[in-house]
Coordinates of C-alpha atoms in Angstrom, one line a residue:
Chain A
M657 CA 0.0 0.0 0.0
S658 CA 1.1 3.5 -0.7
E659 CA 1.9 5.7 2.3
R660 CA 0.3 8.6 0.5
A661 CA -3.0 9.8 1.8
P662 CA -5.7 8.2 -0.3
F663 CA -7.0 10.2 -3.2
R664 CA -10.8 10.4 -2.8
I665 CA -13.0 10.7 -5.8
C666 CA -16.7 11.2 -5.3
L667 CA -19.0 10.4 -8.2
V668 CA -22.2 12.4 -7.9
G669 CA -25.1 12.6 -10.2
L670 CA -28.8 11.9 -10.7
P671 CA -30.0 8.4 -11.3
A672 CA -28.9 6.7 -14.5
T673 CA -26.2 9.2 -15.4
G674 CA -23.4 6.7 -15.7
K675 CA -21.6 6.7 -12.4
T676 CA -21.5 2.9 -11.9
T677 CA -20.8 2.4 -15.6
Y678 CA -17.8 4.7 -15.3
I679 CA -16.5 2.7 -12.3
A680 CA -17.1 -0.5 -14.3
A681 CA -15.3 0.7 -17.3
L682 CA -12.4 2.0 -15.2
W683 CA -12.1 -1.3 -13.4
A684 CA -12.2 -3.2 -16.6
Y685 CA -9.5 -1.0 -18.0
L686 CA -7.2 -1.1 -15.0
T687 CA -7.4 -4.9 -14.8
S688 CA -7.1 -5.6 -18.5
G689 CA -3.4 -6.5 -18.2
L690 CA -1.9 -3.3 -19.3
P691 CA 1.8 -3.2 -19.9
D692 CA 4.3 -1.5 -17.6
G693 CA 4.2 2.2 -17.9
R694 CA 0.4 2.4 -17.9
Y695 CA -2.0 2.7 -15.1
R696 CA -2.4 -0.6 -13.3
V697 CA -3.8 -1.9 -10.0
T698 CA -1.2 -2.8 -7.5
A699 CA -3.4 -3.3 -4.4
F700 CA -6.9 -4.8 -4.9
P701 CA -9.9 -4.2 -2.8
D702 CA -10.6 -6.6 0.0
D703 CA -13.7 -7.8 -1.9
P704 CA -13.5 -7.0 -5.6
S705 CA -16.6 -9.1 -6.4
Y706 CA -18.8 -6.0 -6.9
L707 CA -16.3 -4.4 -9.2
N708 CA -15.9 -7.6 -11.1
E709 CA -19.6 -8.0 -11.4
I710 CA -20.2 -4.6 -12.9
A711 CA -17.1 -4.8 -15.1
T712 CA -18.3 -8.0 -16.5
A713 CA -21.7 -6.5 -17.2
W714 CA -20.1 -3.5 -18.8
A715 CA -17.9 -5.7 -21.0
A716 CA -20.9 -7.7 -22.1
G717 CA -22.9 -4.6 -22.9
R718 CA -25.5 -5.3 -20.3
D719 CA -27.3 -2.8 -18.1
M720 CA -25.5 -2.0 -14.9
P721 CA -27.1 -3.3 -11.7
R722 CA -28.8 -0.5 -9.9
N723 CA -27.5 0.6 -6.6
S724 CA -30.0 0.5 -3.8
L725 CA -30.9 3.6 -2.0
G726 CA -28.4 4.6 0.6
T727 CA -25.6 2.5 -0.7
T728 CA -22.3 3.9 0.4
D729 CA -20.0 1.0 -0.4
R730 CA -16.4 2.1 -0.3
I731 CA -14.4 1.0 -3.2
E732 CA -10.7 1.4 -2.4
F733 CA -7.8 0.2 -4.5
T734 CA -4.3 1.4 -5.3
I735 CA -3.0 2.1 -8.7
E736 CA 0.4 2.7 -10.1
T737 CA 0.6 5.7 -12.4
P738 CA 2.9 5.9 -15.5
D739 CA 5.5 7.7 -13.4
R740 CA 5.5 4.9 -10.9
A741 CA 3.8 6.8 -8.2
E742 CA 1.2 4.9 -6.3
I743 CA -2.2 6.4 -5.5
T744 CA -4.9 4.9 -3.4
V745 CA -8.2 5.7 -4.9
V746 CA -11.4 5.8 -2.8
L747 CA -14.6 5.6 -4.9
P748 CA -17.8 5.4 -2.9
D749 CA -20.5 4.2 -5.4
L750 CA -23.5 6.2 -4.3
A751 CA -27.0 5.7 -5.7
G752 CA -28.3 8.5 -7.9
E753 CA -31.5 8.6 -5.8
V754 CA -29.4 9.9 -2.9
F755 CA -28.7 13.0 -4.9
L756 CA -32.2 13.4 -6.4
N757 CA -33.6 13.2 -2.8
A758 CA -31.1 15.9 -1.8
I759 CA -32.9 18.2 -4.1
I760 CA -36.5 17.0 -3.3
R761 CA -36.4 16.8 0.5
P762 CA -34.1 18.9 0.9
W763 CA -31.5 17.1 3.1
I764 CA -28.8 14.7 2.7
A765 CA -27.6 11.9 4.9
E766 CA -24.5 12.7 6.9
D767 CA -22.4 9.8 5.5
V768 CA -23.1 10.9 2.0
A769 CA -22.3 14.5 2.8
E770 CA -19.0 13.2 4.4
A771 CA -18.2 11.4 1.1
V772 CA -18.7 14.6 -0.8
T773 CA -16.9 17.0 1.6
S774 CA -13.9 14.8 2.1
S775 CA -13.3 14.2 -1.5
D776 CA -10.3 15.5 -3.4
L777 CA -12.2 15.5 -6.7
L778 CA -15.9 15.6 -7.5
L779 CA -17.1 14.1 -10.7
L780 CA -20.6 15.4 -11.6
F781 CA -22.2 13.0 -14.0
V782 CA -24.7 14.2 -16.6
N783 CA -26.4 11.8 -19.1
G784 CA -25.9 13.4 -22.5
E785 CA -28.4 11.0 -24.1
K786 CA -31.3 12.0 -21.8
A787 CA -30.3 15.6 -21.1
K788 CA -33.2 18.0 -21.4
T789 CA -33.3 21.8 -20.9
Y790 CA -36.4 23.9 -20.2
A791 CA -38.7 24.0 -23.2
A792 CA -40.9 27.1 -23.3
L793 CA -44.3 27.0 -25.0
G794 CA -43.7 30.7 -25.9
D795 CA -41.0 29.8 -28.3
H796 CA -43.5 28.8 -30.9
E797 CA -44.0 31.0 -33.9
V798 CA -47.6 31.8 -34.3
P799 CA -48.7 33.0 -37.7
Q800 CA -50.9 36.0 -38.0
G801 CA -54.6 35.5 -38.8
E802 CA -55.9 36.0 -42.3
G803 CA -57.9 39.0 -41.3
G804 CA -54.7 41.1 -40.7
G805 CA -54.4 43.5 -37.8
L806 CA -53.2 42.1 -34.6
P807 CA -51.5 38.8 -34.7
S808 CA -53.9 36.0 -33.9
I809 CA -51.6 34.7 -31.2
A810 CA -52.9 32.0 -28.9
R811 CA -52.9 34.2 -25.8
P812 CA -55.8 33.8 -23.5
A813 CA -57.2 36.8 -21.8
A814 CA -56.1 36.8 -18.1
V815 CA -55.8 33.1 -17.8
T816 CA -54.4 32.0 -14.5
T817 CA -54.1 28.6 -13.0
Q818 CA -56.8 29.6 -10.5
D819 CA -59.3 30.2 -13.4
T820 CA -59.1 26.7 -14.7
S821 CA -60.4 23.9 -12.7
A822 CA -58.5 20.7 -12.8
T823 CA -61.6 18.9 -14.2
D824 CA -62.0 21.3 -17.0
A825 CA -58.3 21.2 -17.8
V826 CA -58.2 17.4 -18.0
T827 CA -61.4 17.4 -20.2
V828 CA -60.0 19.9 -22.6
Q829 CA -56.6 18.3 -22.9
I830 CA -58.1 14.8 -23.4
G831 CA -60.4 16.3 -26.0
L832 CA -57.4 17.5 -27.8
G833 CA -55.8 14.1 -27.6
L834 CA -53.1 15.4 -25.2
A835 CA -52.0 14.4 -21.8
P836 CA -53.7 16.0 -18.8
F837 CA -52.1 19.1 -17.4
S838 CA -49.4 18.4 -14.9
D839 CA -48.6 20.4 -11.8
F840 CA -45.1 21.4 -10.7
V841 CA -43.1 18.6 -9.2
V842 CA -39.5 19.1 -8.3
E843 CA -38.3 15.6 -9.5
D844 CA -40.0 16.2 -12.8
L845 CA -37.8 19.2 -13.6
D846 CA -35.7 19.0 -16.7
S847 CA -32.3 17.4 -16.2
D848 CA -30.4 20.6 -16.8
T849 CA -32.2 22.4 -14.0
L850 CA -31.9 19.5 -11.6
N851 CA -28.1 19.2 -12.4
T852 CA -27.6 22.9 -11.8
E853 CA -29.5 22.7 -8.5
L854 CA -27.5 19.6 -7.5
L855 CA -24.3 21.4 -8.2
Q856 CA -25.4 24.3 -6.1
R857 CA -26.2 22.1 -3.2
L858 CA -22.8 20.4 -3.5
L859 CA -21.2 23.8 -3.4
Y860 CA -23.3 24.6 -0.3
L861 CA -22.1 21.4 1.4
T862 CA -18.4 22.2 0.7
Q863 CA -18.5 25.9 1.4
D864 CA -16.7 25.7 4.8
N865 CA -13.4 24.4 3.4
G866 CA -14.0 25.4 -0.2
P867 CA -15.1 23.0 -2.9
P868 CA -12.7 20.5 -4.3
P869 CA -12.0 20.5 -8.0
I870 CA -15.2 19.6 -9.8
A871 CA -15.4 18.1 -13.2
I872 CA -18.5 17.5 -15.2
V873 CA -18.6 14.1 -16.9
V874 CA -21.0 13.9 -19.8
S875 CA -21.9 10.2 -20.4
A876 CA -23.4 9.0 -23.7
W877 CA -22.6 12.3 -25.2
D878 CA -22.2 10.8 -28.7
V879 CA -25.8 9.4 -28.7
P880 CA -28.2 12.4 -29.1
D881 CA -27.4 13.6 -32.6
G882 CA -24.3 11.8 -33.7
N883 CA -23.0 14.9 -35.4
G884 CA -19.6 14.7 -33.6
D885 CA -20.2 17.7 -31.3
T886 CA -18.2 17.2 -28.2
P887 CA -19.7 17.7 -24.7
R888 CA -17.7 20.9 -24.4
F889 CA -19.5 22.3 -27.4
G890 CA -22.9 21.1 -26.5
Y891 CA -23.0 22.0 -22.9
A892 CA -21.0 25.2 -23.2
S893 CA -23.7 26.5 -25.5
N894 CA -26.9 25.2 -23.8
S895 CA -26.6 24.3 -20.2
Q896 CA -27.1 26.3 -17.1
L897 CA -24.1 24.4 -15.7
S898 CA -21.8 26.7 -17.7
A899 CA -22.7 29.4 -15.1
F900 CA -20.2 27.7 -12.7
K901 CA -17.2 27.7 -15.0
Chain B
M962 CA -27.9 18.8 11.6
T963 CA -30.9 16.9 12.7
D964 CA -31.3 13.3 14.0
V965 CA -34.3 11.4 12.6
T966 CA -35.3 8.0 14.0
V967 CA -37.4 6.1 11.6
A968 CA -39.0 3.7 14.0
P969 CA -42.7 2.9 14.0
T970 CA -43.8 2.3 17.6
S971 CA -45.8 -0.8 18.3
R972 CA -48.0 -1.7 21.2
G973 CA -46.5 -5.1 20.7
G974 CA -49.4 -7.3 21.8
I975 CA -53.0 -8.3 21.5
C976 CA -56.1 -8.2 23.7
S977 CA -58.3 -11.2 23.9
K978 CA -61.3 -9.0 24.0
D979 CA -62.0 -8.5 20.4
S980 CA -63.9 -5.3 21.0
C981 CA -61.1 -3.7 23.0
P982 CA -59.9 -0.5 21.3
A983 CA -56.3 -1.4 22.4
N984 CA -56.2 -3.7 19.4
L985 CA -56.6 -0.7 17.2
G986 CA -54.1 1.4 19.1
G987 CA -56.6 2.9 21.5
E988 CA -57.2 2.9 25.2
C989 CA -57.5 -0.2 27.3
K990 CA -61.2 -1.0 27.8
Q991 CA -60.4 -2.1 31.4
G992 CA -58.9 1.3 32.1
H993 CA -55.3 0.3 32.6
D994 CA -52.7 2.9 31.7
D995 CA -50.1 0.2 31.1
L996 CA -51.6 -2.5 28.9
L997 CA -49.3 -5.1 30.4
D998 CA -51.2 -4.7 33.7
C999 CA -54.4 -5.9 32.0
E1000 CA -55.3 -9.5 32.4
F1001 CA -56.7 -9.8 28.9
Y1002 CA -53.6 -8.3 27.2
E1003 CA -50.5 -10.3 26.3
L1004 CA -47.5 -9.8 24.2
T1005 CA -47.4 -11.7 21.0
E1006 CA -44.4 -14.0 20.6
A1007 CA -42.6 -11.8 18.1
D1008 CA -42.9 -8.8 20.3
D1009 CA -41.7 -10.5 23.5
E1010 CA -38.5 -8.7 23.0
P1011 CA -38.6 -5.2 22.0
A1012 CA -37.6 -4.8 18.3
P1013 CA -34.3 -3.1 17.9
S1014 CA -34.6 0.5 16.8
P1015 CA -33.3 1.2 13.4
P1016 CA -30.3 3.4 13.5
A1017 CA -31.0 7.1 13.5
I1018 CA -30.3 8.8 10.2
R1019 CA -28.2 11.8 10.8
R1020 CA -29.0 14.4 8.2
I1021 CA -27.7 17.7 7.0
D1022 CA -30.3 20.2 5.9
L1023 CA -29.8 21.8 2.5
P1024 CA -31.2 25.0 1.0
S1025 CA -34.6 24.5 -0.6
G1026 CA -34.0 26.6 -3.7
E1027 CA -37.4 28.2 -3.2
A1028 CA -38.1 31.9 -3.2
L1029 CA -36.6 33.7 -0.2
Q1030 CA -38.0 35.5 2.8
A1031 CA -36.4 38.9 3.6
N1032 CA -34.8 37.5 6.7
E1033 CA -33.1 34.8 4.7
L1034 CA -31.3 37.1 2.3
E1035 CA -28.2 37.9 4.3
R1036 CA -27.5 34.3 5.0
V1037 CA -28.1 33.0 1.5
L1038 CA -26.2 35.8 -0.3
A1039 CA -23.3 35.4 2.2
G1040 CA -22.4 39.0 2.1
H1041 CA -22.7 39.6 -1.6
S1042 CA -24.5 42.8 -2.5
A1043 CA -27.5 42.6 -4.8
S1044 CA -29.9 45.0 -6.4
V1045 CA -33.4 44.7 -5.2
V1046 CA -35.9 45.0 -8.0
V1047 CA -39.5 45.4 -7.2
L1048 CA -42.0 44.8 -10.0
L1049 CA -45.4 46.5 -9.6
G1050 CA -48.3 46.0 -11.9
R1051 CA -51.9 44.8 -11.9
V1052 CA -53.0 41.2 -11.9
G1053 CA -52.0 39.5 -15.2
A1054 CA -49.7 42.4 -16.3
G1055 CA -46.8 39.9 -16.6
K1056 CA -44.7 40.6 -13.5
T1057 CA -44.0 36.9 -12.7
T1058 CA -43.7 36.1 -16.4
L1059 CA -41.1 38.7 -16.8
I1060 CA -39.0 37.2 -14.0
S1061 CA -39.4 33.7 -15.4
L1062 CA -38.5 35.0 -18.9
A1063 CA -35.3 36.6 -17.7
Y1064 CA -34.3 33.4 -15.9
H1065 CA -34.8 31.2 -18.9
L1066 CA -33.2 33.5 -21.4
L1067 CA -30.2 33.8 -19.2
G1068 CA -30.1 30.1 -18.5
S1069 CA -30.3 29.2 -22.1
R1070 CA -27.7 31.8 -23.0
R1071 CA -30.0 33.7 -25.3
L1072 CA -29.3 37.2 -24.0
P1073 CA -26.5 38.7 -26.1
D1074 CA -24.8 40.7 -23.4
W1075 CA -25.4 38.7 -20.2
S1076 CA -25.1 35.0 -19.2
F1077 CA -26.5 33.1 -16.2
A1078 CA -24.3 33.0 -13.2
G1079 CA -26.4 30.8 -10.9
S1080 CA -29.4 31.4 -8.7
K1081 CA -30.1 30.6 -5.1
T1082 CA -33.8 30.2 -5.9
I1083 CA -33.8 27.9 -8.9
V1084 CA -36.7 25.8 -7.6
G1085 CA -38.8 28.9 -7.0
L1086 CA -38.0 30.2 -10.5
A1087 CA -38.8 26.8 -12.1
R1088 CA -42.0 26.6 -10.1
R1089 CA -43.1 30.0 -11.5
S1090 CA -42.2 28.9 -15.1
H1091 CA -43.9 25.6 -15.1
Y1092 CA -47.1 26.4 -16.8
A1093 CA -45.3 28.1 -19.6
S1094 CA -43.3 24.9 -20.4
F1095 CA -44.0 21.8 -22.5
A1096 CA -43.6 19.8 -19.3
S1097 CA -46.9 21.2 -18.0
N1098 CA -48.7 19.5 -21.0
R1099 CA -50.4 22.7 -21.7
T1100 CA -50.9 24.1 -25.2
V1101 CA -51.1 27.7 -24.2
P1102 CA -48.4 29.2 -22.0
T1103 CA -49.5 30.9 -18.8
T1104 CA -48.1 31.8 -15.5
A1105 CA -49.6 30.9 -12.2
R1106 CA -50.9 34.0 -10.4
T1107 CA -48.8 35.0 -7.4
E1108 CA -50.9 34.3 -4.4
R1109 CA -51.0 36.8 -1.6
W1110 CA -49.2 34.4 0.8
A1111 CA -46.3 34.3 -1.6
S1112 CA -46.3 38.0 -2.3
G1113 CA -43.1 39.9 -1.5
L1114 CA -40.8 36.9 -1.8
Y1115 CA -37.4 37.3 -3.3
L1116 CA -36.1 35.5 -6.4
H1117 CA -32.4 35.6 -7.0
L1118 CA -30.6 35.8 -10.3
G1119 CA -26.9 35.9 -10.8
M1120 CA -25.7 37.4 -14.1
R1121 CA -22.3 37.7 -15.8
R1122 CA -21.6 40.3 -18.4
Q1123 CA -20.3 38.6 -21.5
S1124 CA -17.8 41.3 -22.4
D1125 CA -15.8 41.3 -19.2
D1126 CA -17.1 38.5 -17.0
V1127 CA -18.2 41.0 -14.3
R1128 CA -21.0 39.6 -12.0
A1129 CA -24.2 41.3 -11.0
E1130 CA -26.8 39.9 -8.6
L1131 CA -30.4 40.7 -8.8
L1132 CA -33.1 40.1 -6.2
L1133 CA -36.5 40.2 -7.9
V1134 CA -39.5 40.8 -5.7
D1135 CA -42.5 39.0 -6.8
V1136 CA -45.5 41.0 -5.6
S1137 CA -49.1 39.8 -6.0
G1138 CA -51.2 41.9 -8.3
E1139 CA -53.9 42.2 -5.7
D1140 CA -51.4 43.8 -3.3
V1141 CA -50.4 46.2 -6.0
V1142 CA -54.1 47.2 -6.6
D1143 CA -54.6 47.8 -2.9
F1144 CA -51.4 49.9 -2.8
S1145 CA -52.7 51.9 -5.9
N1146 CA -56.0 52.5 -4.1
G1147 CA -54.2 54.1 -1.2
K1148 CA -54.6 51.2 1.3
A1149 CA -51.7 50.6 3.6
E1150 CA -50.1 47.6 2.0
P1151 CA -47.3 46.3 4.1
V1152 CA -45.8 43.9 1.6
V1153 CA -45.5 46.5 -1.1
Q1154 CA -44.3 49.2 1.3
K1155 CA -41.6 46.9 2.8
A1156 CA -40.4 45.9 -0.6
L1157 CA -40.2 49.5 -1.8
R1158 CA -38.1 50.5 1.2
R1159 CA -35.4 48.1 0.0
A1160 CA -35.8 48.7 -3.7
N1161 CA -32.9 49.8 -5.8
H1162 CA -35.1 49.5 -8.9
I1163 CA -38.8 49.8 -9.3
I1164 CA -40.4 48.5 -12.5
I1165 CA -43.9 49.6 -13.4
V1166 CA -45.2 46.6 -15.4
V1167 CA -47.9 47.6 -17.9
D1168 CA -50.1 44.9 -19.5
G1169 CA -49.5 45.1 -23.2
A1170 CA -52.8 43.2 -23.8
E1171 CA -54.7 46.1 -22.2
I1172 CA -52.7 48.6 -24.2
A1173 CA -53.5 46.8 -27.4
D1174 CA -57.2 46.9 -26.8
V1175 CA -58.6 50.3 -27.4
N1176 CA -61.3 49.6 -24.9
T1177 CA -58.9 49.2 -22.0
R1178 CA -55.9 51.3 -23.1
S1179 CA -57.0 54.5 -21.4
L1180 CA -57.7 52.7 -18.1
A1181 CA -54.4 51.0 -18.2
V1182 CA -52.6 54.3 -18.7
F1183 CA -54.5 55.8 -15.9
Q1184 CA -53.8 53.0 -13.5
S1185 CA -50.1 53.1 -14.3
R1186 CA -50.0 56.8 -13.7
T1187 CA -51.8 56.3 -10.4
L1188 CA -49.3 53.8 -9.4
L1189 CA -46.4 56.2 -10.2
K1190 CA -48.1 58.9 -8.2
M1191 CA -48.5 56.6 -5.2
L1192 CA -44.8 56.0 -5.3
E1193 CA -44.3 59.7 -4.5
K1194 CA -45.8 59.1 -1.1
Q1195 CA -43.4 56.3 -0.2
E1196 CA -40.2 56.3 1.6
L1197 CA -37.9 55.0 -1.2
S1198 CA -34.3 53.9 -0.8
D1199 CA -31.7 56.0 -2.3
P1200 CA -30.9 55.5 -5.2
A1201 CA -34.1 53.8 -6.3
Q1202 CA -34.6 54.1 -10.0
V1203 CA -38.0 53.8 -11.7
C1204 CA -38.7 52.5 -15.2
V1205 CA -41.8 51.5 -17.1
V1206 CA -42.0 48.1 -18.9
I1207 CA -44.8 47.3 -21.4
T1208 CA -45.2 43.6 -21.7
K1209 CA -46.6 41.3 -24.4
S1210 CA -45.3 43.4 -27.3
D1211 CA -46.3 40.8 -29.7
L1212 CA -49.8 42.2 -29.3
L1213 CA -48.8 45.8 -30.1
V1214 CA -48.6 47.3 -33.5
G1215 CA -47.1 50.4 -35.0
N1216 CA -46.0 53.2 -32.7
E1217 CA -48.6 52.7 -30.0
M1218 CA -46.1 51.7 -27.4
N1219 CA -44.2 55.0 -27.6
E1220 CA -47.5 56.9 -27.4
V1221 CA -48.5 54.9 -24.3
F1222 CA -45.1 55.4 -22.7
D1223 CA -45.3 59.1 -23.2
A1224 CA -48.8 59.2 -21.8
I1225 CA -47.8 57.3 -18.7
S1226 CA -44.6 59.2 -18.0
R1227 CA -45.8 62.7 -18.7
G1228 CA -45.8 64.5 -15.4
T1229 CA -44.9 61.4 -13.5
L1230 CA -41.4 60.6 -14.7
A1231 CA -38.7 63.0 -15.6
E1232 CA -37.7 63.3 -19.2
G1233 CA -35.2 60.7 -20.2
S1234 CA -36.5 58.0 -17.8
P1235 CA -36.1 54.6 -19.3
G1236 CA -38.9 52.6 -20.8
F1237 CA -38.8 49.0 -22.1
V1238 CA -41.1 46.8 -24.2
T1239 CA -40.8 43.1 -23.7
A1240 CA -42.2 40.0 -25.4
D1241 CA -42.7 36.7 -23.8
R1242 CA -43.6 34.9 -27.0
E1243 CA -43.0 35.1 -30.7
S1244 CA -45.2 36.4 -33.4
V1245 CA -44.9 36.9 -37.1
S1246 CA -47.3 38.4 -39.6
S1247 CA -48.6 36.2 -42.3
D1248 CA -47.6 38.5 -45.1
G1249 CA -44.3 39.6 -43.7
S1250 CA -45.3 43.2 -43.5
D1251 CA -45.1 43.4 -39.7
P1252 CA -41.8 42.9 -38.1
K1253 CA -41.4 39.6 -36.3
V1254 CA -41.4 39.8 -32.6
M1255 CA -39.0 37.4 -30.8
R1256 CA -39.6 35.9 -27.4
G1257 CA -37.4 37.8 -25.1
D1258 CA -37.3 41.0 -27.0
G1259 CA -36.5 43.8 -24.7
V1260 CA -35.3 41.6 -21.8
N1261 CA -31.6 42.0 -22.6
A1262 CA -31.9 45.8 -22.4
L1263 CA -34.0 45.7 -19.2
V1264 CA -31.7 43.4 -17.2
G1265 CA -28.7 45.3 -18.6
H1266 CA -30.1 48.6 -17.4
I1267 CA -30.7 47.1 -13.9
A1268 CA -27.4 45.3 -13.7
V1269 CA -25.3 48.2 -14.9
G1270 CA -27.0 50.3 -12.3
Q1271 CA -25.9 47.8 -9.7
L1272 CA -22.3 47.7 -10.9
A1273 CA -22.1 51.4 -10.7
E1274 CA -23.7 51.5 -7.2
T1275 CA -21.5 48.9 -5.7
A1276 CA -18.4 49.8 -7.6
I1277 CA -17.7 46.2 -8.5
D1278 CA -15.9 47.3 -11.6
P1279 CA -15.5 51.0 -11.7
V1280 CA -13.4 50.9 -14.8
T1281 CA -15.8 49.1 -17.1
A1282 CA -19.1 50.0 -15.4
L1283 CA -21.1 52.7 -17.1
P1284 CA -21.6 55.9 -15.1
P1285 CA -24.4 55.7 -12.6
Q1286 CA -27.8 56.3 -14.1
P1287 CA -29.5 59.4 -12.7
S1288 CA -32.6 58.9 -10.7
P1289 CA -34.9 61.6 -12.0
L1290 CA -38.0 60.5 -10.3
L1291 CA -36.3 60.1 -7.0
R1292 CA -34.6 63.4 -7.2
R1293 CA -37.9 65.1 -7.9
L1294 CA -39.5 63.2 -5.1
W1295 CA -36.9 64.2 -2.5
T1296 CA -36.9 67.8 -3.6
A1297 CA -40.7 68.0 -3.6
P1298 CA -42.2 70.2 -0.9

C-alpha cells in the first residue's frame, strides 16, 4: 500500500447518469493486463466481487445493476501511475437517488455528505443522451390570422391557474388528444435544472473548506445527434451548468 | 444537523377482548394505563423482545431553492451585494412572467450581453415557469398567479456580463397583483411598502394586452399613472430608479407603445426616464409586412439597465461599469415640498 493519503474521488449525479458504468469501465480497463508504464492496479480491494460484477456487465454490454438507495459502499484500491507513483483511490459508489432526494427533501444523509466534503475530486455525471433543458411554449412561432391587424396569437385573456379547474383542464386536454395538465413537481424538472441545483447544493455542502475541483462528466454524449459535437461544445452553448465555470 | 429516527412504535401485543380499542391502538377497555397490567392483554411472541430501533439517520439540511423571505437574504447571499428589483403591476400584467423569462433567457444563453451565473432560488423560478413549459402538458403558456401568501418573496438571479465577466446579482421581488391594486388604491399595503423601502429599482409593469385593446388602453394608462403617483408618497431607498415596462409586445402594433409610454410618463417621470417593451412569445405576420417579434425582445436591455446600475452603485468594476444612471423621479420626489 502507498503511504500517501488516499485520493478520494466522489462520483455524484442523478439516477442513471453513468456513475456505476464509469467505475465498471475504469475497473475493466485497469485490470485488463496493461503493460508496464500504464495505469495498473497494485493493491486490490478486500472484496472485488462487486467491481468484477459490474465490469463483466459492462464488457458484455449489459445494463448496470442499480444501486440500492443509501448504498455507500467504499471501493478502495491502489493504482500505479505511469511515473511509478502509487495512488490509493477511494470511490464510494453512491446511488443517484441519494442526490435526487437531496434536491427534493431537501436534506442529505451525513455519511453521503461526508463522502462529498472529504473528496479530493468531485465528478458530476450528466447523461448526455437524456439531457433536457427547459422547453418554453412561448418559443412557438404563431402566424398572424388572415384578417390582418393584430397577430392571432394563442394568448388567453387573463388566464391564470386559478381560473381553470382541474376537471376542465383534463377534459379539454383529453379532448385534444393530449396528456392532462401536470402540476409542478421538483423531481420532474428538466435534467439541466436538476443538475444545476444539485451542483449548487454540493457547493453549499463544501462551502466551509471550499469546494474540491469539480469536473462535469457527460456520459453517452455521442448518442443524441451523432454529429460529432463534443460535450464541451454542446454543454457550453446550452446548459445552465456553464454558469459555474 | 438533525437526528431522525425512523421507528414505528408498536403496542406489541394483543387483547383477547375483540372489541377492545387497544387492538386498534386505542385505550384499554379495562382502564389500565399500562396494557401489560391488563389480564386480557398479552405480548405476541414476536414482540416479547422489543424490536431493535433502526439506526438514526443523521442528516444535513440543504437550501430548498425556493423563493426567499427577507430575513433569509443575508445568510443566503453570504455578504454579496445585490440589487433589489420590485415589480409593480396589476393582476396579469406579466410581472412573474417577466421574472421567469429573464431566468430562462439567461439560463439558455439567449441574451446577447449577459449570461447566467447561478441562482439561489432555482426551484422557485422553475415553479413559476412551469405552466409556460411543455412539461406542463399545456398548449397555451401561462403563469400561475402569485398568491397573496407568496407576495413579496425574493427570487435571486446571478448574471455575468459577457464582455468582461463582471458579475451582478439581482433580487427580484414577486408581488401579488392584488397587493399592488390595494397599494394603488391608497390602502396601507405592508408587503409593497416593505419591498419599496429596500428597492434599488422599481419596475412599473404595464399589461401590453390592455394597451393593445382600445377599450382598455386609457384605463391601463390611468392605472399606471396612479401607481407612479402613489410612489411619490413612499419612503424609497436611495438611489431607487424607476422605469416602465410594457409587456406582451407581440400584441402591439405600430408606434402605440411609444405613445403609451409618453402618456404614462408625462408628469410622473422626468424626461429621459427609461422605458422598455418586452415580449414573452414570438409572433410573425402572415404577409411579412409586420416585423417579427421574438420571445425575449427587450429583456436584454432591461436586465442590462438594472445590472449596470448595480455595478455602478457597488463599484464592483469602476473601470468598465457605465456611469451611474441618474434617478430623475427620486430626485424630484426628494426635492418636492
